[in-house]
Structure formats: C-alpha cells, structure tokens
Coordinates of C-alpha atoms in Angstrom, one line a residue:
M1 CA 125.9 103.9 -96.3
R2 CA 123.6 105.2 -93.1
T3 CA 124.7 103.0 -91.1
M4 CA 129.0 104.3 -91.9
F5 CA 127.6 108.3 -91.4
T6 CA 126.7 107.4 -87.8
Y7 CA 130.8 107.4 -87.4
L8 CA 131.4 111.0 -88.3
K9 CA 129.2 112.2 -86.0
K10 CA 131.6 112.8 -83.2
Y11 CA 133.4 114.5 -85.7
R12 CA 131.1 117.0 -86.8
F13 CA 132.7 120.2 -86.2
A14 CA 136.1 119.5 -88.0
A15 CA 133.7 118.3 -91.2
V16 CA 131.0 121.6 -90.9
V17 CA 134.9 123.5 -90.9
A18 CA 136.5 122.1 -93.5
L19 CA 133.3 122.3 -95.9
L20 CA 133.1 125.6 -94.6
L21 CA 136.2 126.3 -95.6
M22 CA 135.8 124.5 -99.1
L23 CA 132.7 126.8 -99.8
M24 CA 134.6 129.5 -99.2
E25 CA 137.4 128.4 -101.4
L26 CA 134.9 127.5 -104.1
A27 CA 133.2 131.2 -104.0
V28 CA 136.9 132.8 -104.6
E29 CA 137.5 130.4 -107.7
L30 CA 133.9 131.5 -109.3
L31 CA 134.7 135.0 -108.8
Q32 CA 138.2 134.7 -110.7
P33 CA 136.9 134.6 -114.6
L34 CA 134.7 137.7 -113.6
I35 CA 137.5 139.5 -112.3
I36 CA 139.0 138.3 -115.5
S37 CA 136.4 139.6 -117.6
K38 CA 136.9 143.4 -116.2
I39 CA 140.3 143.1 -116.6
I40 CA 140.3 142.5 -120.5
D41 CA 137.2 145.0 -120.9
N42 CA 137.4 147.7 -118.9
G43 CA 141.4 147.6 -118.8
I44 CA 142.9 145.9 -121.5
G45 CA 139.9 146.7 -124.1
E46 CA 140.0 150.5 -122.9
N47 CA 143.8 150.5 -122.3
N48 CA 143.9 151.4 -118.8
L49 CA 146.7 150.5 -116.6
T50 CA 145.4 151.5 -113.3
V51 CA 141.7 149.3 -113.6
V52 CA 144.4 146.1 -114.7
L53 CA 146.8 146.7 -111.5
Q54 CA 143.6 146.9 -109.3
W55 CA 141.7 144.2 -110.5
G56 CA 144.9 142.4 -111.2
G57 CA 145.7 142.9 -107.5
V58 CA 142.4 141.8 -106.3
L59 CA 142.9 137.9 -108.6
I60 CA 146.0 138.1 -107.0
G61 CA 144.9 138.1 -103.9
C62 CA 142.0 136.0 -104.4
S63 CA 144.0 133.3 -105.6
I64 CA 146.4 133.5 -101.9
L65 CA 143.4 132.8 -100.0
A66 CA 142.1 130.4 -101.8
F67 CA 145.7 128.7 -101.3
V68 CA 145.7 129.1 -97.9
V69 CA 141.8 128.2 -97.2
G70 CA 142.7 125.0 -99.5
I71 CA 145.1 123.9 -97.2
F72 CA 143.2 124.5 -93.6
S73 CA 140.4 122.8 -95.4
S74 CA 142.3 119.9 -96.1
F75 CA 143.7 119.5 -93.0
Y76 CA 140.3 119.5 -91.3
A77 CA 139.3 117.1 -94.0
S78 CA 142.3 114.8 -93.0
H79 CA 141.4 114.8 -89.6
V80 CA 137.8 113.5 -90.1
S81 CA 138.7 110.7 -92.8
Q82 CA 141.8 109.4 -90.7
S83 CA 139.8 109.6 -87.5
F84 CA 136.2 108.0 -89.0
G85 CA 138.8 105.2 -90.5
F86 CA 140.5 104.5 -87.4
D87 CA 137.0 104.6 -85.6
L88 CA 135.5 101.9 -88.0
R89 CA 138.3 99.6 -87.8
E90 CA 138.2 99.5 -84.2
K91 CA 134.3 98.9 -84.5
L92 CA 134.7 96.2 -87.0
Y93 CA 137.8 94.8 -85.2
D94 CA 135.5 94.8 -82.0
K95 CA 132.7 93.1 -83.7
V96 CA 134.5 90.3 -85.1
Q97 CA 136.2 89.7 -81.8
S98 CA 132.7 89.4 -80.2
F99 CA 132.1 86.7 -83.4
S100 CA 130.5 83.0 -82.4
F101 CA 132.2 80.4 -83.7
A102 CA 128.8 80.1 -85.9
N103 CA 129.0 84.0 -87.2
F104 CA 133.0 83.3 -88.0
N105 CA 131.5 80.3 -90.4
R106 CA 129.7 83.2 -92.6
F107 CA 132.6 85.2 -93.3
P108 CA 135.8 83.2 -94.2
E109 CA 139.2 85.1 -93.0
S110 CA 140.4 86.5 -95.9
S111 CA 137.0 88.4 -96.5
L112 CA 137.5 89.5 -93.0
I113 CA 140.8 90.9 -93.5
T114 CA 139.9 92.6 -96.9
R115 CA 136.8 94.5 -94.9
L116 CA 139.0 95.4 -92.3
T117 CA 142.2 96.9 -94.4
N118 CA 140.9 97.4 -98.1
D119 CA 136.9 98.5 -97.6
V120 CA 137.8 100.6 -94.9
T121 CA 140.3 102.3 -96.7
Q122 CA 138.3 102.6 -99.4
L123 CA 135.7 104.5 -97.1
Q124 CA 138.2 106.1 -95.2
N125 CA 139.4 108.3 -98.6
T126 CA 135.6 108.8 -99.8
V127 CA 135.1 110.7 -96.4
F128 CA 138.1 112.9 -97.7
M129 CA 137.2 113.0 -101.1
G130 CA 134.0 114.1 -99.7
L131 CA 135.0 116.9 -97.7
R132 CA 137.4 118.1 -100.4
I133 CA 136.0 117.8 -103.5
M134 CA 133.0 115.2 -103.5
L135 CA 130.5 118.4 -102.6
R136 CA 132.8 121.1 -104.6
A137 CA 132.8 119.3 -107.9
P138 CA 129.1 119.5 -108.3
L139 CA 128.5 123.2 -106.9
L140 CA 131.4 123.6 -109.3
V141 CA 129.1 123.4 -112.2
I142 CA 126.2 124.9 -110.4
G143 CA 128.2 127.9 -109.8
S144 CA 129.8 128.4 -112.9
I145 CA 126.4 127.6 -115.0
A146 CA 124.7 130.5 -112.4
M147 CA 127.7 132.9 -112.6
A148 CA 127.8 132.6 -116.6
F149 CA 124.0 133.0 -116.8
V150 CA 125.1 136.4 -114.6
V151 CA 128.1 137.2 -117.0
Q152 CA 125.9 136.5 -120.8
P153 CA 122.5 134.7 -120.7
K154 CA 122.7 133.7 -124.3
L155 CA 126.0 132.1 -124.0
A156 CA 125.1 130.3 -120.9
L157 CA 122.4 128.7 -122.3
W158 CA 125.1 126.3 -124.9
L159 CA 126.7 125.4 -121.2
A160 CA 123.6 124.6 -119.4
A161 CA 122.2 122.5 -122.2
V162 CA 124.5 120.0 -121.9
I163 CA 124.6 119.4 -118.2
P164 CA 121.5 117.2 -117.9
L165 CA 122.4 115.1 -120.2
L166 CA 125.8 114.2 -118.9
S167 CA 123.7 114.0 -115.1
V168 CA 121.7 111.2 -116.6
F169 CA 124.9 109.8 -118.2
L170 CA 126.9 109.7 -114.5
F171 CA 124.1 108.3 -112.5
W172 CA 123.6 105.3 -115.0
V173 CA 127.8 104.9 -114.2
L174 CA 127.6 105.3 -110.5
K175 CA 124.5 102.4 -110.5
R176 CA 126.3 100.0 -113.0
G177 CA 129.7 100.8 -111.2
E178 CA 128.6 99.6 -107.9
R179 CA 127.6 96.3 -109.1
L180 CA 131.4 95.8 -110.9
F181 CA 133.1 96.9 -108.2
R182 CA 131.2 94.7 -105.3
S183 CA 132.6 91.5 -107.7
V184 CA 136.0 93.1 -107.8
Q185 CA 135.9 93.2 -104.1
Q186 CA 134.5 89.3 -103.7
Q187 CA 137.1 88.3 -105.9
L188 CA 139.7 90.1 -104.3
D189 CA 138.3 88.0 -101.2
H190 CA 138.9 84.8 -103.0
V191 CA 142.4 85.9 -103.9
N192 CA 143.4 86.9 -100.7
G193 CA 141.7 83.6 -99.5
V194 CA 144.3 81.3 -101.8
M195 CA 147.0 83.4 -101.1
Q196 CA 146.6 82.9 -97.5
Q197 CA 146.0 78.8 -97.6
N198 CA 149.1 78.8 -99.7
L199 CA 151.3 80.9 -97.2
I200 CA 149.9 78.6 -94.1
G201 CA 150.7 75.5 -96.0
M202 CA 153.8 76.1 -97.7
R203 CA 155.8 73.1 -95.7
I204 CA 152.9 70.8 -97.2
V205 CA 153.0 72.6 -100.4
R206 CA 156.5 72.0 -101.3
V207 CA 156.5 68.2 -99.5
F208 CA 154.3 67.2 -102.0
V209 CA 155.9 69.5 -104.9
R210 CA 153.0 71.0 -105.5
M211 CA 154.4 74.0 -106.3
K212 CA 153.1 74.7 -109.6
H213 CA 149.5 73.3 -108.9
E214 CA 149.3 75.9 -106.6
A215 CA 150.3 78.6 -108.7
G216 CA 148.0 77.9 -111.5
R217 CA 145.4 78.2 -108.6
F218 CA 146.6 81.7 -107.9
G219 CA 146.8 82.5 -111.4
H220 CA 143.6 81.7 -111.9
A221 CA 142.2 83.5 -109.1
S222 CA 144.5 86.7 -110.1
E223 CA 143.5 86.3 -113.7
Q224 CA 139.7 86.4 -113.0
L225 CA 140.3 89.5 -110.5
M226 CA 142.1 91.3 -113.2
D227 CA 139.3 90.5 -115.4
R228 CA 136.7 91.8 -113.4
T229 CA 138.6 94.8 -112.5
V230 CA 139.1 95.7 -116.5
S231 CA 134.9 95.6 -116.7
A232 CA 135.0 97.8 -114.1
L233 CA 137.4 100.0 -115.1
R234 CA 136.3 99.6 -118.7
L235 CA 133.2 101.3 -117.8
T236 CA 135.0 104.2 -115.6
E237 CA 137.3 104.8 -118.1
L238 CA 135.0 105.6 -120.7
T239 CA 133.3 108.2 -118.8
M240 CA 136.2 110.7 -119.1
P241 CA 136.0 111.2 -122.8
I242 CA 132.2 111.2 -123.3
I243 CA 132.5 114.0 -120.9
L244 CA 135.1 115.8 -122.4
L245 CA 133.3 115.3 -126.3
V246 CA 130.1 116.7 -125.0
M247 CA 132.0 119.7 -123.1
N248 CA 134.1 120.4 -125.8
T249 CA 131.5 120.3 -128.4
S250 CA 129.6 122.9 -126.0
V251 CA 132.9 125.2 -125.6
I252 CA 132.7 124.9 -129.5
A253 CA 129.2 126.4 -129.7
I254 CA 129.7 129.1 -127.2
L255 CA 132.6 130.1 -128.8
W256 CA 131.3 130.2 -132.2
F257 CA 127.9 132.1 -131.6
G258 CA 130.3 134.2 -129.1
R259 CA 131.4 135.5 -132.4
F260 CA 128.0 136.7 -133.5
E261 CA 127.1 138.8 -130.3
L262 CA 130.7 140.2 -130.3
D263 CA 129.8 141.3 -134.2
S264 CA 126.2 142.7 -132.6
S265 CA 127.9 143.9 -129.7
G266 CA 125.8 141.9 -127.3
A267 CA 128.6 140.7 -125.4
S268 CA 132.1 141.7 -125.2
V269 CA 135.1 139.9 -125.5
G270 CA 135.4 139.5 -121.6
E271 CA 132.3 138.3 -121.6
V272 CA 132.8 135.4 -123.9
V273 CA 136.2 134.7 -121.9
A274 CA 134.4 134.5 -119.0
I275 CA 131.7 132.4 -120.2
V276 CA 134.4 129.8 -122.3
N277 CA 136.4 129.9 -118.5
Y278 CA 133.4 129.1 -116.7
A279 CA 133.0 125.9 -119.2
T280 CA 136.3 125.1 -118.6
R281 CA 135.7 124.9 -115.0
T282 CA 132.6 123.1 -115.6
T283 CA 134.4 120.4 -117.9
A284 CA 137.0 119.9 -115.5
A285 CA 134.6 119.7 -112.4
L286 CA 132.4 117.1 -114.8
S287 CA 136.0 115.1 -115.1
I288 CA 136.3 115.0 -111.5
M289 CA 133.0 114.1 -111.1
S290 CA 133.4 111.1 -113.1
M291 CA 136.9 110.1 -110.6
I292 CA 133.8 110.9 -108.0
V293 CA 131.3 108.5 -109.4
V294 CA 133.7 105.8 -109.8
N295 CA 135.3 105.8 -105.9
Y296 CA 131.7 106.3 -104.5
S297 CA 130.9 103.2 -106.6
R298 CA 133.6 101.3 -104.6
A299 CA 132.9 102.8 -101.7
R300 CA 129.1 101.8 -101.5
A301 CA 130.2 98.2 -102.1
S302 CA 132.7 98.1 -99.4
A303 CA 130.1 100.1 -97.1
Q304 CA 127.7 97.2 -97.9
R305 CA 130.5 94.6 -97.0
I306 CA 131.3 96.3 -93.9
E307 CA 128.1 96.8 -93.2
E308 CA 127.4 93.1 -93.2
V309 CA 129.9 92.7 -90.4
I310 CA 128.8 95.4 -88.2
L311 CA 124.9 94.6 -88.8
T312 CA 125.6 90.8 -87.8
D313 CA 123.7 89.5 -85.1
I314 CA 125.7 87.6 -82.6
D315 CA 124.2 84.3 -82.0
L316 CA 125.8 84.0 -78.6
K317 CA 124.9 86.9 -75.8
D318 CA 124.5 87.1 -72.2
A319 CA 120.8 86.2 -71.2
E320 CA 119.0 89.3 -69.8
E321 CA 119.2 87.5 -66.4
S322 CA 122.6 86.3 -66.5
V323 CA 123.8 85.0 -62.9
D324 CA 126.9 88.1 -62.1
R325 CA 130.0 87.4 -60.5
V326 CA 130.2 83.4 -60.5
K327 CA 132.8 82.1 -59.0
L328 CA 133.6 78.2 -59.8
Q329 CA 133.9 76.6 -56.6
Q330 CA 134.2 72.8 -57.4
G331 CA 134.2 72.3 -61.3
T332 CA 131.0 69.8 -61.4
V333 CA 129.6 69.8 -64.7
S334 CA 126.4 67.7 -66.1
F335 CA 124.7 67.4 -69.0
E336 CA 120.9 67.1 -69.2
Q337 CA 119.2 65.7 -72.4
V338 CA 122.0 67.8 -74.4
S339 CA 121.2 67.9 -78.2
F340 CA 123.3 70.2 -80.5
Q341 CA 123.5 70.6 -84.6
Y342 CA 125.4 73.4 -86.4
A343 CA 123.6 76.2 -88.1
D344 CA 123.8 75.2 -91.7
N345 CA 123.5 71.6 -91.0
D346 CA 120.3 70.0 -90.6
Q347 CA 122.1 66.8 -88.6
R348 CA 122.1 67.0 -85.1
V349 CA 125.8 66.2 -84.3
L350 CA 125.0 65.5 -80.4
R351 CA 121.4 63.4 -79.4
D352 CA 120.6 63.7 -75.8
I353 CA 123.4 63.1 -74.3
S354 CA 123.6 62.9 -70.3
F355 CA 126.1 62.5 -67.8
Q356 CA 127.4 64.5 -64.9
A357 CA 131.4 64.8 -64.0
N358 CA 131.9 65.5 -60.4
P359 CA 134.9 67.6 -59.0
G360 CA 138.6 66.8 -59.8
E361 CA 137.6 63.7 -62.2
T362 CA 138.9 63.0 -65.3
I363 CA 136.1 62.7 -68.4
A364 CA 137.9 60.9 -71.6
I365 CA 135.9 60.9 -74.5
M366 CA 136.4 58.6 -77.5
G367 CA 134.7 58.0 -80.6
A368 CA 135.6 57.9 -84.6
T369 CA 136.1 61.0 -86.6
G370 CA 132.8 63.2 -86.7
S371 CA 131.1 61.6 -83.5
G372 CA 130.5 64.8 -81.7
K373 CA 133.4 65.0 -79.3
S374 CA 135.0 68.1 -79.9
S375 CA 131.5 69.9 -80.0
L376 CA 130.5 68.3 -76.8
V377 CA 134.0 70.0 -75.5
Q378 CA 133.0 73.4 -76.7
L379 CA 129.6 73.4 -75.7
I380 CA 131.0 73.8 -71.9
P381 CA 132.4 77.4 -72.0
R382 CA 129.6 78.2 -74.9
L383 CA 131.5 78.6 -78.1
Y384 CA 127.8 77.2 -79.2
D385 CA 124.7 76.9 -77.5
V386 CA 122.8 73.7 -77.0
Q387 CA 119.4 73.5 -79.2
S388 CA 117.8 71.5 -76.6
G389 CA 118.7 70.0 -73.2
T390 CA 120.9 71.9 -70.1
I391 CA 124.4 72.1 -69.6
R392 CA 125.1 72.9 -65.9
V393 CA 128.5 74.0 -64.5
D394 CA 128.3 74.2 -60.7
G395 CA 125.2 73.4 -60.6
I396 CA 123.7 76.9 -62.6
D397 CA 122.4 76.5 -66.7
N398 CA 126.0 78.1 -68.3
R399 CA 123.6 80.1 -70.5
Q400 CA 122.4 81.9 -67.6
M401 CA 126.4 82.5 -66.7
K402 CA 128.0 85.7 -68.0
L403 CA 130.1 84.9 -71.2
E404 CA 133.5 86.4 -69.9
Q405 CA 133.1 85.0 -66.9
L406 CA 132.6 81.3 -67.8
R407 CA 135.3 81.3 -70.2
K408 CA 137.9 83.0 -67.9
Q409 CA 137.6 80.5 -65.3
I410 CA 137.4 77.6 -67.9
G411 CA 141.3 76.1 -69.2
Y412 CA 140.9 75.3 -73.1
V413 CA 143.3 73.5 -75.3
P414 CA 142.0 73.6 -78.5
Q415 CA 142.5 71.1 -81.4
E416 CA 144.3 73.2 -83.6
I417 CA 147.4 74.4 -82.1
M418 CA 148.0 78.5 -82.0
L419 CA 150.7 80.1 -81.1
F420 CA 152.0 83.8 -81.1
T421 CA 155.2 85.5 -82.3
G422 CA 156.7 86.4 -78.8
T423 CA 158.1 84.7 -75.9
V424 CA 157.4 81.2 -74.4
A425 CA 156.3 83.2 -71.0
D426 CA 154.1 85.8 -73.3
N427 CA 152.8 82.9 -74.8
I428 CA 151.7 81.1 -71.5
R429 CA 150.6 84.5 -70.1
W430 CA 148.0 84.2 -72.6
G431 CA 146.2 82.5 -70.4
K432 CA 146.7 85.2 -67.5
E433 CA 147.7 88.3 -68.2
N434 CA 149.4 89.4 -65.3
A435 CA 150.8 86.3 -64.4
T436 CA 153.9 85.9 -62.4
L437 CA 157.2 84.6 -63.5
E438 CA 156.7 82.0 -61.1
E439 CA 153.0 81.0 -62.2
V440 CA 154.3 80.5 -65.6
M441 CA 156.5 78.5 -64.2
E442 CA 154.7 76.3 -62.2
A443 CA 152.0 76.3 -65.1
A444 CA 154.5 75.0 -67.1
R445 CA 155.9 72.2 -64.5
L446 CA 152.9 70.5 -64.6
A447 CA 152.4 70.9 -68.3
Q448 CA 155.5 68.7 -68.2
I449 CA 157.3 71.3 -70.5
H450 CA 159.7 73.5 -67.9
E451 CA 162.9 71.4 -68.4
T452 CA 162.5 71.9 -72.5
I453 CA 162.0 75.3 -71.9
M454 CA 165.4 75.7 -69.6
K455 CA 167.1 74.1 -72.6
L456 CA 166.3 77.0 -74.8
P457 CA 168.7 80.0 -75.7
E458 CA 166.8 82.0 -73.6
Q459 CA 164.8 80.0 -71.9
Y460 CA 161.6 81.7 -71.1
D461 CA 162.3 84.9 -73.0
T462 CA 162.9 82.6 -75.5
I463 CA 161.2 84.0 -78.9
V464 CA 158.9 81.5 -80.3
G465 CA 158.3 82.1 -84.3
Q466 CA 154.7 82.5 -85.5
K467 CA 152.9 79.7 -84.6
G468 CA 155.6 77.6 -82.7
V469 CA 157.7 77.1 -86.4
N470 CA 161.0 76.7 -84.0
L471 CA 159.4 74.3 -81.5
S472 CA 158.3 70.3 -82.3
G473 CA 154.5 69.5 -82.0
G474 CA 154.5 68.1 -78.9
Q475 CA 156.8 71.1 -77.6
K476 CA 154.2 73.3 -78.9
Q477 CA 151.2 71.2 -77.5
R478 CA 152.8 71.3 -74.4
L479 CA 152.8 75.2 -74.1
T480 CA 149.6 75.4 -75.3
I481 CA 148.4 73.4 -72.0
A482 CA 150.3 75.5 -70.2
R483 CA 148.6 78.3 -71.2
A484 CA 145.5 76.8 -70.2
L485 CA 147.1 76.1 -67.0
V486 CA 148.3 79.0 -65.8
R487 CA 144.8 80.4 -65.1
K488 CA 144.3 77.9 -62.5
P489 CA 141.0 76.2 -64.0
F490 CA 138.3 74.6 -61.8
I491 CA 137.6 72.6 -65.5
L492 CA 140.6 72.1 -68.2
L493 CA 139.1 71.0 -71.7
L494 CA 142.0 69.1 -73.8
D495 CA 140.7 68.2 -77.2
D496 CA 142.7 65.8 -78.4
S497 CA 145.8 68.1 -77.3
T498 CA 148.1 65.0 -76.0
S499 CA 148.1 63.3 -79.3
A500 CA 152.0 64.6 -80.5
L501 CA 153.1 63.2 -76.9
D502 CA 154.8 60.1 -75.7
V503 CA 153.5 57.4 -73.8
H504 CA 155.8 58.4 -70.7
T505 CA 155.0 62.7 -71.1
E506 CA 151.5 62.1 -71.4
T507 CA 151.1 59.8 -68.0
A508 CA 153.5 62.1 -66.4
L509 CA 150.8 65.1 -67.5
L510 CA 148.1 63.5 -66.7
H511 CA 149.4 62.6 -62.7
A512 CA 150.1 65.9 -62.7
L513 CA 146.9 67.2 -63.7
K514 CA 145.0 64.8 -60.8
Q515 CA 147.4 66.9 -58.0
R516 CA 145.6 69.9 -59.1
K517 CA 142.1 69.0 -58.3
C518 CA 140.3 70.3 -61.8
T519 CA 137.6 68.5 -63.6
T520 CA 139.8 67.6 -66.9
F521 CA 137.4 66.8 -69.8
L522 CA 140.0 64.6 -72.4
V523 CA 139.0 64.4 -75.9
T524 CA 141.4 61.3 -77.1
Q525 CA 141.6 58.6 -79.7
K526 CA 144.6 56.6 -77.6
I527 CA 143.3 54.4 -75.1
S528 CA 146.5 54.6 -73.0
S529 CA 145.0 57.9 -72.3
T530 CA 141.7 56.6 -70.8
V531 CA 143.2 53.8 -68.8
G532 CA 143.0 56.1 -65.4
A533 CA 140.1 58.3 -66.5
D534 CA 137.4 58.0 -63.9
T535 CA 134.7 58.0 -67.0
I536 CA 134.9 57.4 -70.2
L537 CA 132.1 58.4 -72.6
L538 CA 132.1 56.5 -75.5
L539 CA 130.3 58.6 -78.6
D540 CA 129.4 57.1 -82.0
E541 CA 127.8 59.2 -84.7
G542 CA 126.4 62.0 -81.9
E543 CA 124.9 59.7 -79.6
L544 CA 126.4 58.3 -75.8
L545 CA 126.9 54.7 -76.7
A546 CA 128.2 53.8 -73.3
Q547 CA 129.8 55.6 -70.3
G548 CA 132.0 53.9 -67.3
K549 CA 135.8 53.0 -66.4
H550 CA 138.1 51.9 -68.5
E551 CA 137.1 47.9 -67.1
Q552 CA 133.7 47.9 -67.4
L553 CA 133.9 49.3 -70.9
L554 CA 136.4 46.8 -71.9
S555 CA 133.9 44.1 -70.9
L556 CA 130.6 45.2 -71.9
S557 CA 131.2 47.3 -74.8
P558 CA 131.9 46.0 -78.5
L559 CA 133.2 49.1 -79.8
Y560 CA 135.5 50.1 -76.5
Q561 CA 136.7 46.2 -77.7
K562 CA 137.2 47.1 -81.2
I563 CA 139.2 49.8 -80.8
Y564 CA 141.4 48.7 -77.7
E565 CA 142.1 45.8 -80.1
S566 CA 142.8 48.1 -83.0
Q567 CA 145.9 49.6 -80.6
F568 CA 146.9 46.6 -78.8
G569 CA 146.0 43.3 -80.6
K570 CA 143.5 40.6 -80.1
E571 CA 146.1 38.9 -77.6
G572 CA 145.9 42.7 -75.2
V573 CA 141.6 42.1 -75.0
S574 CA 142.4 38.4 -73.8
R575 CA 144.8 39.9 -71.1
A576 CA 142.9 42.6 -70.3

C-alpha cells in the first residue's frame, strides 16, 4: 500500500480539504445528541417552548451545515479518487508497455487486464472511502464515546467496555479477509484467462465442436471463483451480526442501568437519550467499519498485485553509456559467439552462433521447430538480450544503442499476425505514424498487397476487422509486411511471415525487397524462399550446423538435402 500512497501526493490539497470538511461534518454530528438532550431536559421537561425553539433551530442549522459540508467533502474526495485512479492506471499501463518479453512471461495477459481494471477500481473506491468514511467511522466511535463520558460517565462505561473486544475482532477479520480476497482476485485472473482463450479461439472451438468442453472448462473456473468469493463473503457477512449483537447488548445495558440512575437522580432523561443516541451512532459507525474492513482487505490484495507489476525490474534497459542518435547507414549485422537462453529455462536456445550479414543481403534461416530461428531474429532488435557474445549492428554492439532508436530503424514482422481495428492505411501507418498516403501505397506495392487493397470496397479506407477477420491469411501477412516496410528500414526481419503466400507472390515480394537494398532476415521452412538468398543459416537444436548459398548446402549438408528431398523428392535432389 505504501507505493500506492505516492500517487496521492499531487492531490494533497484536495485531500486535506476533503478531510477537513469531513471533520467539520463529524463535529456537527457529534453535537446533535447533546443538543437533543438540552431540548428534552431544559425545554420539554420544563415546558419551555422558547428553549425548544432555540435549540431546535440550532439543531436544524447544524443539520443543514452538515449536509452542505458533506456535499463539498464528497466532491473533493471524488476528485482525488478519480484522479488517483487515472494516474495509477496510466502508470501501470506505461510500465506494462516497457516490459520485455521475459517480463511478460511472468504475468498472463488476463492477469494484467484484471490488474489494470478491477484492481485499480478497487483502490480508487478505497481512496474515496478513506476520505469520506474510512477515517470518519473510527473517529465517530471515539468521538461518541468521549461525548458520552461528557454527558454521563457512569452510563458511558457500558458503551466503552465493548469497543476493545470489537476492535480485536475487526482486526482479525481484516487479516483473514486480505488472504481470502487475494485468492479471489487470483481466481478472477484465471476466469478471465479461460474466457479470453475461448473468445480468441472461437472459430477453432466451433470447427472442432468443442463448445461443451469449453463451457465446462469455463464453468469449472467460474465455480471455483464463486466458491472462493463465497468463503470471503461468508467471513465478512458474519461481521455485521456480531457487531449488532454486541452493540445492542450494550444499549440494553445502558437502558437498564439508566433506569436506576433516573430513580436516584444520577442522570436525567435527556442524558439517557443522548447516551443511547451515541450508542446507536457507534453501532452504525462499527457497522460501516465492517464494510471498510472488507474493502480495505480487497484493496490491500489489489495493491499488492499492482505493486508486483510496478516494482517489476525491467531486464532490458538502455546502457548507462548508450550511444546516442545512432543512424543506421548500411544495415550490417554480425553475430560473434552468441549464446542465449530464456530466463525460466536452463537449456540454451542458441549456442556460439557466429555469422555476418552484409548490407542489402538476404539471410534465410532454416531449421526444425524449436531450433532457435525466431529467437535469433528477436535478438537483433533486443527483444531479448544475449547471455554471452556480441551482436553488432553497423559495427556497434546493439546493447550500447538506445532501445527506441534501434527498434525504430528495424522493420519487424512477427510470426503471429496482429492487425488492429481501423482502416487499411491506419494499420500500415503503425510502422510510421506520420507516413503520407504515397508512402503507405509504396509500402503496399513492395509488399504485393496494393492491387488487392484497390479492389476492397473503400480501398485504403476499408475498415479492418478485429485481428483482420475480413482478410485472408496471405493478405494479413502482406499487410503486416507493408507495415514494416513503410518505415524504410535498413534491416528487415521476417519471422516466418511469408508462409501463407503462394510461390509467385513470394518470389515477387523477395525480388522487390532486393530493390530496396535492406538487409533482410527471412525465417522460413520453404526451400523456394531460400534459393535466392545470399546466405542460408541452417540451425539445429540451437547450433549453427552450416551456412552458405543454396547450391553449397545442397551439395555439402545432409540436413539441407533431407529438407530439400522432403519438399521436392529424391528426383529433385538429383536434378539439382
């Protein structure tokens, strides 16, 4: 929770105003039973209408003052809580945006969504409660007891005696509730994860007729959420009856012993009424405190989950002595004894990889699934950092280049296609925000998608559905390639992003890229894509088995021959 309070500092003035107004409202409320006792004893008891009217007017004035002050207090409290929630959500989102791929592996997408929405809202509501009632309720209890002793000390003892017991009970509920609600939030992450997977894979679910299976999986996760929530609420719902039982017992004791005080002239009717009034206000305040305990327990659980994200150490950062304003001029890339492994895996994905890509060359990367092809290209823009060795871009260690500057000069097309809701032009402009329509169209021509776009209903203004649902696989791949090309990069990384293209389209695309003079890394499984490459890197279980041109590998590499044979047959190998 301590980290969360730092985001309230800029709203200190509004928070102090809200608290001062709340204290003024509280003071007026604590005076009301005393005023009522004056009306009863000095007015009604003595048949003095003047006193009744005077103190009645004061009581009405106090009520109006409390009403007005309460409205302004709520206004300032709302301002602080809503602004706090906005700032926290922005900070959390910025932090997530700065995550490396390794950081993302720690937090499932569904968990991050829950933390950005449900957890932030929980804290936001708690801040409002803190300024309006979280402090007011215990102060009302303390103030009521203090005023009860001012009015009639003997009867006040019966009210004060039960407070320590209830305080210990509420503290126990707080600690127990925190654990339970943390468990609830974790299960909510799981429910959101199941729901997210189901919605994203809806087409696969329907094609394989797995609706009942997925409904059962969601039902099981939802049932667990219900069970955990019921356990948490069972504890908190038990709080209110216990408080009411203890406080009502105290009120009965006050009325019972108040009768004896009246008989012995130790107390007046107005004083007994005032003590009972303070007791009922204390009961209401303790009831509110039980609700506060529930919300505070949930807020602490949410705060811990948010702090986990905010305090996460980003493992990819700019070096302290980063080379500033590096402008790529050639696009040379060299790997020097590079080894890499993922943080959560002891096995190395790449081992002692060395090669050099010269300006304008096409480097094809082949190998079996899990051989490290995608990992290799992801190291160039520093989506991950190497464990040993060096990657140089235009002769500079890429770890010495500022991340933003390095990545802005590289075009990257990931294996997983991701398009955004918006126009075709907007999706291409993701690569370069200020690209003109001419630049967008040029990139589309290079990606062999321009003619297809011109046949769409609104051409470049055609709306692309979520994740490109209204486009074919090949169209989506070419659109993402255009998005990378619009920034006119010196280095282009294509991670198996031509798999859905036919041979003719792919050949035209690779020929067009040759005209751009950019260094291209092409992860592929197709021999047809590697024939025209300047260098082919053949990976197997993280090791570079061979490198060279198509003809060289076909005559010298048994593995390359095996791949060629699987695609063209033995006769194809003999003819080649």
